[in-house]
CSV table of C-alpha atoms in Angstrom, one decimal:
chain,number,residue,atom,x,y,z
A,1,UNK,CA,-79.4,32.1,41.5
A,2,UNK,CA,-81.7,35.1,41.3
A,3,UNK,CA,-85.3,34.9,41.7
A,4,UNK,CA,-88.4,36.6,40.7
A,5,UNK,CA,-89.7,37.0,44.1
A,6,UNK,CA,-88.6,40.2,44.5
A,7,UNK,CA,-90.5,42.1,41.9
A,8,UNK,CA,-94.2,41.4,42.4
A,9,UNK,CA,-97.5,43.2,41.4
A,10,UNK,CA,-99.7,44.5,44.6
A,11,UNK,CA,-102.1,41.7,45.1
A,12,UNK,CA,-106.0,42.0,43.9
A,13,UNK,CA,-108.2,40.0,45.3
A,14,UNK,CA,-111.3,40.7,43.1
A,15,UNK,CA,-111.8,40.9,39.5
A,16,UNK,CA,-110.5,43.6,37.8
A,17,UNK,CA,-113.2,44.0,35.2
A,18,UNK,CA,-116.5,42.5,34.2
A,19,UNK,CA,-117.8,40.6,31.0
A,20,UNK,CA,-117.4,42.5,27.9
A,21,UNK,CA,-119.8,41.9,25.2
A,22,UNK,CA,-117.7,44.5,22.9
A,23,UNK,CA,-113.7,45.1,22.2
A,24,UNK,CA,-112.2,47.1,24.6
A,25,UNK,CA,-108.7,48.5,25.6
A,26,UNK,CA,-105.4,48.4,23.3
A,27,UNK,CA,-105.9,50.5,20.2
A,28,UNK,CA,-108.2,50.4,17.3
A,29,UNK,CA,-106.3,47.9,15.5
A,30,UNK,CA,-106.3,45.3,18.5
A,31,UNK,CA,-102.6,46.0,19.4
A,32,UNK,CA,-100.9,44.3,22.0
A,33,UNK,CA,-102.0,45.0,25.4
A,34,UNK,CA,-99.5,46.2,28.0
A,35,UNK,CA,-101.6,46.2,31.2
A,36,UNK,CA,-104.3,43.8,31.6
A,37,UNK,CA,-107.2,46.1,31.6
A,38,UNK,CA,-106.1,46.9,28.1
A,39,UNK,CA,-107.0,43.5,27.0
A,40,UNK,CA,-109.4,43.3,24.3
A,41,UNK,CA,-111.8,40.9,22.5
A,42,UNK,CA,-110.4,41.8,19.1
A,43,UNK,CA,-107.0,41.3,20.2
A,44,UNK,CA,-108.1,38.0,21.7
A,45,UNK,CA,-109.8,36.9,18.7
A,46,UNK,CA,-106.8,37.8,16.8
A,47,UNK,CA,-104.1,36.0,18.6
A,48,UNK,CA,-106.2,33.0,19.4
A,49,UNK,CA,-107.7,33.0,15.5
A,50,UNK,CA,-111.4,32.4,16.6
A,51,UNK,CA,-114.0,34.3,17.5
A,52,UNK,CA,-114.2,36.1,21.1
A,53,UNK,CA,-117.7,38.1,21.5
A,54,UNK,CA,-116.9,38.4,25.1
A,55,UNK,CA,-114.9,37.7,28.2
A,56,UNK,CA,-114.4,38.0,31.8
A,57,UNK,CA,-111.0,38.9,33.6
A,58,UNK,CA,-109.5,37.7,36.9
A,59,UNK,CA,-106.2,39.1,38.3
A,60,UNK,CA,-104.2,35.9,40.1
A,61,UNK,CA,-100.7,34.9,41.2
A,62,UNK,CA,-100.5,38.9,42.2
A,63,UNK,CA,-97.9,39.4,44.8
A,64,UNK,CA,-97.4,35.6,44.2
A,65,UNK,CA,-94.6,34.8,42.4
A,66,UNK,CA,-94.8,36.4,39.1
A,67,UNK,CA,-92.7,39.0,37.4
A,68,UNK,CA,-95.5,40.1,36.0
A,69,UNK,CA,-99.5,41.0,35.1
A,70,UNK,CA,-101.4,37.7,35.3
A,71,UNK,CA,-105.0,36.7,34.7
A,72,UNK,CA,-107.4,34.1,34.0
A,73,UNK,CA,-109.5,35.3,31.2
A,74,UNK,CA,-112.8,33.4,30.8
A,75,UNK,CA,-114.1,33.4,27.1
A,76,UNK,CA,-117.3,33.9,25.3
A,77,UNK,CA,-117.7,32.9,21.5
A,78,UNK,CA,-117.3,30.3,18.9
A,79,UNK,CA,-115.1,27.4,19.4
A,80,UNK,CA,-113.1,29.1,21.7
A,81,UNK,CA,-111.4,27.6,25.4
A,82,UNK,CA,-113.5,27.8,28.5
A,83,UNK,CA,-110.6,29.7,29.8
A,84,UNK,CA,-106.9,30.9,29.2
A,85,UNK,CA,-104.0,32.5,31.2
A,86,UNK,CA,-103.0,35.8,29.9
A,87,UNK,CA,-99.6,37.1,31.2
A,88,UNK,CA,-97.8,40.9,30.6
A,89,UNK,CA,-94.8,42.3,31.8
A,90,UNK,CA,-95.1,44.1,35.3
A,91,UNK,CA,-96.5,47.6,34.9
A,92,UNK,CA,-93.9,48.6,37.7
A,93,UNK,CA,-91.2,50.9,36.4
A,94,UNK,CA,-88.4,49.4,39.0
A,95,UNK,CA,-89.5,45.7,37.7
A,96,UNK,CA,-89.6,46.7,34.2
A,97,UNK,CA,-86.0,47.8,34.0
A,98,UNK,CA,-84.9,44.6,35.9
A,99,UNK,CA,-87.0,42.4,34.1
A,100,UNK,CA,-85.5,44.0,30.8
A,101,UNK,CA,-81.7,44.3,32.0
A,102,UNK,CA,-82.6,40.3,33.2
A,103,UNK,CA,-84.0,39.4,29.7
A,104,UNK,CA,-87.0,37.5,31.7
A,105,UNK,CA,-89.2,37.8,29.0
A,106,UNK,CA,-87.3,37.4,25.8
A,107,UNK,CA,-86.7,34.6,27.7
A,108,UNK,CA,-89.9,32.9,28.4
A,109,UNK,CA,-91.1,33.7,24.9
A,110,UNK,CA,-88.2,31.4,23.5
A,111,UNK,CA,-88.6,28.9,25.9
A,112,UNK,CA,-92.0,28.4,24.4
A,113,UNK,CA,-91.4,29.0,20.8
A,114,UNK,CA,-87.8,27.6,20.6
A,115,UNK,CA,-87.5,24.8,23.7
A,116,UNK,CA,-91.0,23.8,24.7
A,117,UNK,CA,-91.5,21.3,21.9
A,118,UNK,CA,-88.2,19.5,22.8
A,119,UNK,CA,-88.9,18.8,26.4
A,120,UNK,CA,-89.2,15.1,27.3
A,121,UNK,CA,-91.0,13.9,30.3
A,122,UNK,CA,-91.6,17.2,31.6
A,123,UNK,CA,-95.4,18.6,31.7
A,124,UNK,CA,-95.9,22.2,30.3
A,125,UNK,CA,-98.7,24.1,29.8
A,126,UNK,CA,-100.0,24.4,26.3
A,127,UNK,CA,-98.7,27.8,24.5
A,128,UNK,CA,-101.7,29.3,22.3
A,129,UNK,CA,-99.8,32.4,21.6
A,130,UNK,CA,-96.5,34.3,22.7
A,131,UNK,CA,-94.7,37.7,21.4
A,132,UNK,CA,-91.7,39.0,22.7
A,133,UNK,CA,-91.9,42.8,21.9
A,134,UNK,CA,-94.2,43.7,23.4
A,135,UNK,CA,-94.4,40.7,25.4
A,136,UNK,CA,-97.4,38.8,25.9
A,137,UNK,CA,-98.1,35.0,26.4
A,138,UNK,CA,-101.4,32.9,26.3
A,139,UNK,CA,-101.2,29.5,28.3
A,140,UNK,CA,-104.0,27.0,28.6
A,141,UNK,CA,-105.6,27.2,32.0
A,142,UNK,CA,-104.3,24.5,34.2
A,143,UNK,CA,-107.3,24.4,36.4
A,144,UNK,CA,-108.5,22.2,38.1
A,145,UNK,CA,-104.9,21.6,39.0
A,146,UNK,CA,-103.7,23.7,41.8
A,147,UNK,CA,-100.7,25.5,42.5
A,148,UNK,CA,-98.6,24.2,45.3
A,149,UNK,CA,-98.2,26.5,48.2
A,150,UNK,CA,-94.6,28.0,48.7
A,151,UNK,CA,-95.6,29.6,52.2
A,152,UNK,CA,-97.4,26.8,53.5
A,153,UNK,CA,-94.9,23.9,52.3
A,154,UNK,CA,-95.6,20.9,50.2
A,155,UNK,CA,-97.0,17.1,51.1
A,156,UNK,CA,-94.6,14.5,51.2
A,157,UNK,CA,-96.0,13.7,48.2
A,158,UNK,CA,-95.7,16.7,46.6
A,159,UNK,CA,-92.1,17.1,47.5
A,160,UNK,CA,-91.1,13.7,46.1
A,161,UNK,CA,-92.9,14.3,42.6
A,162,UNK,CA,-90.9,17.5,42.4
A,163,UNK,CA,-87.9,16.0,42.9
A,164,UNK,CA,-88.6,13.5,40.2
A,165,UNK,CA,-89.5,16.5,37.7
A,166,UNK,CA,-86.2,17.9,38.5
A,167,UNK,CA,-84.3,15.0,38.0
A,168,UNK,CA,-85.8,14.2,35.0
A,169,UNK,CA,-85.3,17.6,33.7
A,170,UNK,CA,-81.4,17.9,34.7
A,171,UNK,CA,-80.7,14.5,33.3
A,172,UNK,CA,-82.5,15.0,30.0
A,173,UNK,CA,-80.1,17.8,29.3
A,174,UNK,CA,-77.3,17.3,31.5
A,175,UNK,CA,-74.0,18.3,29.5
A,176,UNK,CA,-75.8,18.4,26.0
A,177,UNK,CA,-73.9,20.2,23.3
A,178,UNK,CA,-77.5,21.5,22.3
A,179,UNK,CA,-77.3,23.8,25.2
A,180,UNK,CA,-75.2,25.7,23.6
A,181,UNK,CA,-77.9,26.8,21.1
A,182,UNK,CA,-79.7,28.7,23.6
A,183,UNK,CA,-77.3,31.5,24.4
A,184,UNK,CA,-80.4,33.5,25.2
A,185,UNK,CA,-80.0,31.6,28.6
A,186,UNK,CA,-77.7,32.9,30.8
A,187,UNK,CA,-75.2,31.0,33.3
A,188,UNK,CA,-74.1,30.8,36.3
A,189,UNK,CA,-71.6,33.5,35.4
A,190,UNK,CA,-73.9,36.1,34.2
A,191,UNK,CA,-73.1,39.5,35.6
A,192,UNK,CA,-76.8,39.8,37.3
A,193,UNK,CA,-75.9,36.9,39.6
A,194,UNK,CA,-72.8,38.9,40.5
A,195,UNK,CA,-74.3,42.1,41.2
A,196,UNK,CA,-75.2,40.5,44.7
A,197,UNK,CA,-72.2,41.9,45.9
A,198,UNK,CA,-72.6,45.3,44.8
A,199,UNK,CA,-76.0,45.4,46.3
A,200,UNK,CA,-75.2,43.9,49.6
A,201,UNK,CA,-74.1,46.6,51.6
A,202,UNK,CA,-77.3,48.6,50.7
A,203,UNK,CA,-79.7,46.0,51.5
A,204,UNK,CA,-78.2,44.4,54.4
A,205,UNK,CA,-78.8,46.7,57.2
A,206,UNK,CA,-82.1,47.0,56.3
A,207,UNK,CA,-82.2,42.8,56.1
A,208,UNK,CA,-80.6,42.7,59.9
A,209,UNK,CA,-83.4,45.3,61.4
A,210,UNK,CA,-85.8,42.8,60.2
A,211,UNK,CA,-84.7,39.5,60.9
A,212,UNK,CA,-81.6,39.5,62.8
A,213,UNK,CA,-82.8,38.5,66.2
A,214,UNK,CA,-84.5,35.5,64.7
A,215,UNK,CA,-81.9,34.1,62.6
A,216,UNK,CA,-78.9,31.9,63.7
A,217,UNK,CA,-75.9,34.4,64.5
A,218,UNK,CA,-73.1,32.1,62.9
A,219,UNK,CA,-74.9,32.1,59.3
A,220,UNK,CA,-75.3,35.7,59.5
A,221,UNK,CA,-71.9,36.3,59.9
A,222,UNK,CA,-70.7,33.6,57.3
A,223,UNK,CA,-72.9,35.9,54.9
A,224,UNK,CA,-70.9,39.0,55.2
A,225,UNK,CA,-67.5,37.1,55.2
A,226,UNK,CA,-69.0,35.2,51.9
A,227,UNK,CA,-69.9,38.7,50.0
A,228,UNK,CA,-66.7,39.2,48.8
A,229,UNK,CA,-65.7,36.0,47.7
A,230,UNK,CA,-68.7,35.3,45.6
A,231,UNK,CA,-67.3,36.1,42.4
A,232,UNK,CA,-64.4,33.7,43.2
A,233,UNK,CA,-66.7,31.3,44.5
A,234,UNK,CA,-68.7,31.3,41.3
A,235,UNK,CA,-65.6,30.5,39.5
A,236,UNK,CA,-65.1,27.1,41.2
A,237,UNK,CA,-68.2,25.7,39.8
A,238,UNK,CA,-66.7,26.3,35.9
A,239,UNK,CA,-65.8,22.7,35.6
A,240,UNK,CA,-69.0,21.3,36.6
A,241,UNK,CA,-71.2,20.3,33.5
A,242,UNK,CA,-74.3,22.4,32.9
A,243,UNK,CA,-77.6,21.6,32.1
A,244,UNK,CA,-81.5,23.0,31.9
A,245,UNK,CA,-82.4,24.7,34.7
A,246,UNK,CA,-85.8,26.0,35.6
A,247,UNK,CA,-84.3,29.0,37.8
A,248,UNK,CA,-87.5,29.5,40.1
A,249,UNK,CA,-88.1,26.2,41.1
A,250,UNK,CA,-90.5,26.4,43.6
A,251,UNK,CA,-93.9,25.4,44.8
A,252,UNK,CA,-96.1,28.4,43.3
A,253,UNK,CA,-95.0,27.5,40.0
A,254,UNK,CA,-96.0,23.8,40.4
A,255,UNK,CA,-99.2,22.9,39.8
A,256,UNK,CA,-100.4,19.4,40.8
A,257,UNK,CA,-103.2,17.1,39.8
A,258,UNK,CA,-105.2,14.7,41.2
A,259,UNK,CA,-103.5,11.6,39.3
A,260,UNK,CA,-100.5,12.9,41.4
A,261,UNK,CA,-98.5,14.8,37.8
A,262,UNK,CA,-97.1,18.1,37.7
A,263,UNK,CA,-97.2,20.7,35.7
A,264,UNK,CA,-94.1,23.2,35.7
A,265,UNK,CA,-94.9,26.9,35.1
A,266,UNK,CA,-93.0,30.3,34.7
A,267,UNK,CA,-89.6,29.8,32.7
A,268,UNK,CA,-88.6,33.3,32.6
A,269,UNK,CA,-85.7,32.5,34.8
A,270,UNK,CA,-84.8,29.1,32.8
A,271,UNK,CA,-80.7,29.4,32.4
A,272,UNK,CA,-77.8,27.1,31.7
A,273,UNK,CA,-76.1,26.1,35.0
A,274,UNK,CA,-75.0,23.2,37.4
A,275,UNK,CA,-77.8,20.8,38.4
A,276,UNK,CA,-77.9,21.8,42.2
A,277,UNK,CA,-79.2,25.6,41.6
A,278,UNK,CA,-83.1,24.1,41.1
A,279,UNK,CA,-82.2,21.9,43.9
A,280,UNK,CA,-80.9,24.4,46.4
A,281,UNK,CA,-83.8,26.8,46.0
A,282,UNK,CA,-86.5,23.7,46.2
A,283,UNK,CA,-85.3,22.2,49.5
A,284,UNK,CA,-83.9,24.8,50.9
A,285,UNK,CA,-86.6,27.3,50.9
A,286,UNK,CA,-90.0,25.4,49.8
A,287,UNK,CA,-89.9,22.6,52.6
A,288,UNK,CA,-90.3,23.9,55.9
A,289,UNK,CA,-87.6,23.0,58.6
A,290,UNK,CA,-89.0,20.1,60.3
A,291,UNK,CA,-90.3,18.4,57.1
A,292,UNK,CA,-87.0,19.2,55.8
A,293,UNK,CA,-84.8,17.7,58.2
A,294,UNK,CA,-86.8,14.7,58.0
A,295,UNK,CA,-87.0,14.3,54.3
A,296,UNK,CA,-83.7,16.0,53.0
A,297,UNK,CA,-81.4,12.6,52.4
A,298,UNK,CA,-84.4,10.4,51.2
A,299,UNK,CA,-85.2,13.4,48.7
A,300,UNK,CA,-81.5,13.9,47.8
A,301,UNK,CA,-80.9,10.4,47.5
A,302,UNK,CA,-83.9,10.0,45.2
A,303,UNK,CA,-82.7,12.3,43.4
A,304,UNK,CA,-79.4,11.3,42.7
A,305,UNK,CA,-80.8,7.8,41.9
A,306,UNK,CA,-83.0,9.3,39.5
A,307,UNK,CA,-80.1,11.4,37.6
A,308,UNK,CA,-78.1,8.3,37.5
A,309,UNK,CA,-81.2,6.3,36.0
A,310,UNK,CA,-81.5,9.1,33.5
A,311,UNK,CA,-77.8,8.5,32.2
A,312,UNK,CA,-75.9,10.9,34.6
A,313,UNK,CA,-72.3,9.7,35.2
A,314,UNK,CA,-71.9,8.6,38.7
A,315,UNK,CA,-69.5,11.4,39.5
A,316,UNK,CA,-72.0,14.3,39.2
A,317,UNK,CA,-74.9,12.1,41.0
A,318,UNK,CA,-72.5,11.6,43.5
A,319,UNK,CA,-74.6,12.0,47.2
A,320,UNK,CA,-71.5,13.9,48.6
A,321,UNK,CA,-71.0,16.1,45.5
A,322,UNK,CA,-74.7,17.4,45.3
A,323,UNK,CA,-75.2,17.8,49.4
A,324,UNK,CA,-71.5,20.4,49.0
A,325,UNK,CA,-73.2,21.8,46.1
A,326,UNK,CA,-76.5,22.5,48.0
A,327,UNK,CA,-74.8,23.7,50.7
A,328,UNK,CA,-72.9,26.2,49.2
A,329,UNK,CA,-75.9,27.4,47.2
A,330,UNK,CA,-78.0,27.9,50.4
A,331,UNK,CA,-75.3,30.3,51.8
A,332,UNK,CA,-75.4,31.8,48.4
A,333,UNK,CA,-79.5,32.3,48.8
A,334,UNK,CA,-78.9,33.4,52.6
A,335,UNK,CA,-76.6,36.4,51.1
A,336,UNK,CA,-78.6,37.3,48.3
A,337,UNK,CA,-81.5,38.4,50.4
A,338,UNK,CA,-79.8,41.7,51.0
A,339,UNK,CA,-80.5,42.4,47.4
A,340,UNK,CA,-84.4,40.7,47.5
A,341,UNK,CA,-85.3,42.9,51.0
A,342,UNK,CA,-84.7,46.3,48.9
A,343,UNK,CA,-87.8,45.4,47.2
A,344,UNK,CA,-90.3,44.0,49.8
A,345,UNK,CA,-93.4,46.1,50.4
A,346,UNK,CA,-94.5,45.2,53.9
A,347,UNK,CA,-97.9,46.3,53.0
A,348,UNK,CA,-98.0,42.9,50.7
A,349,UNK,CA,-99.1,40.5,53.3
A,350,UNK,CA,-98.8,37.5,51.0
A,351,UNK,CA,-95.2,38.8,49.6
A,352,UNK,CA,-94.2,39.6,53.2
A,353,UNK,CA,-94.8,36.2,54.7
A,354,UNK,CA,-93.7,34.3,51.5
A,355,UNK,CA,-89.8,36.6,52.2
A,356,UNK,CA,-90.2,35.5,56.0
A,357,UNK,CA,-90.6,32.0,54.9
A,358,UNK,CA,-87.9,32.0,52.6
A,359,UNK,CA,-85.4,33.7,54.8
A,360,UNK,CA,-86.2,31.2,57.6
A,361,UNK,CA,-85.8,28.0,56.1
A,362,UNK,CA,-82.7,29.2,54.2
A,363,UNK,CA,-81.1,30.3,57.0
A,364,UNK,CA,-81.7,27.2,59.2
A,365,UNK,CA,-80.7,25.0,56.4
A,366,UNK,CA,-77.3,26.6,56.0
A,367,UNK,CA,-77.1,26.5,59.6
A,368,UNK,CA,-77.9,22.5,59.5
A,369,UNK,CA,-75.6,21.9,56.7
A,370,UNK,CA,-72.8,23.9,58.4
A,371,UNK,CA,-72.2,25.9,55.0
A,372,UNK,CA,-69.8,28.2,55.8
A,373,UNK,CA,-67.3,25.8,57.6
A,374,UNK,CA,-67.9,23.9,53.9
A,375,UNK,CA,-66.6,27.0,52.5
A,376,UNK,CA,-63.6,27.7,54.8
A,377,UNK,CA,-65.3,30.9,56.4
């Protein structure tokens, strides 16, 4: 329920380093870097177990959805991949504190080292190296596959593919006893989720100053009434079976290939929650309003049918139940923007555009779904 979109690196549009013919950065023993400029040929050679003689490094994803520093590293050397993706924790002090509180880096490390090999039917980037303390992750470069664009929205084919992947993920892990092994993944009752109520009075005036005139008045009123209900509301989902959810199921984390397949990245916010968690975020904030209105029923029915085909009991793949969870979740997202706004950097054009699209789509979806009335507000 809490996305990483509020904690971003500032955008850098050009490579931050040139080709290195000799090791650079890190300590004398080639220790794990903590910032991208400290990546060294020595460290890359050590962790990739090959000989890297030089590399070029270009920042990617900055300001666009990664709670950390991300770079494409083009390699020169003996039997090396043409390029890899290196991911490090954010260098922002506030983001570091929040990341540690949420356990996002340990979560992603454990996902790739403990869970990735047990995923069925979901395409993942191959993990070439992962360490938890300090965190560093090296993944295969998915190029020429292209990431979706959450601001622009998906094509109809991409939307259907994303729904199919969500249904595969959720049905594969639906109510599985093995989920209890992964106690490093939070559940819906995680204290960080409930913290929205604490942050709301701080961020809500700032949020209203930016958005009040462009949003449905009744949804704004619902948010104010919903805040004191959040913890009680979360308990109403205690009898919903959990599954493995991605937690940040959005287009910027989806890489689409020409053959129509999709690779899902960024598992920092993976959780054990009701399946609607991912559905809410994707349908309510990733799809432009006109397209959502046209495709929403089709996509939800598609999801329900795929869940049943994956063995989920009819009771939990029921259209009316899924729509109810979707509507309630949308109101939670609308309310949570009071916390998100606290770290919005208006100078980051991409981040601001992303926030604007999230807010307007979410409030429109909550309005269309009559979310407040469904909750008795």
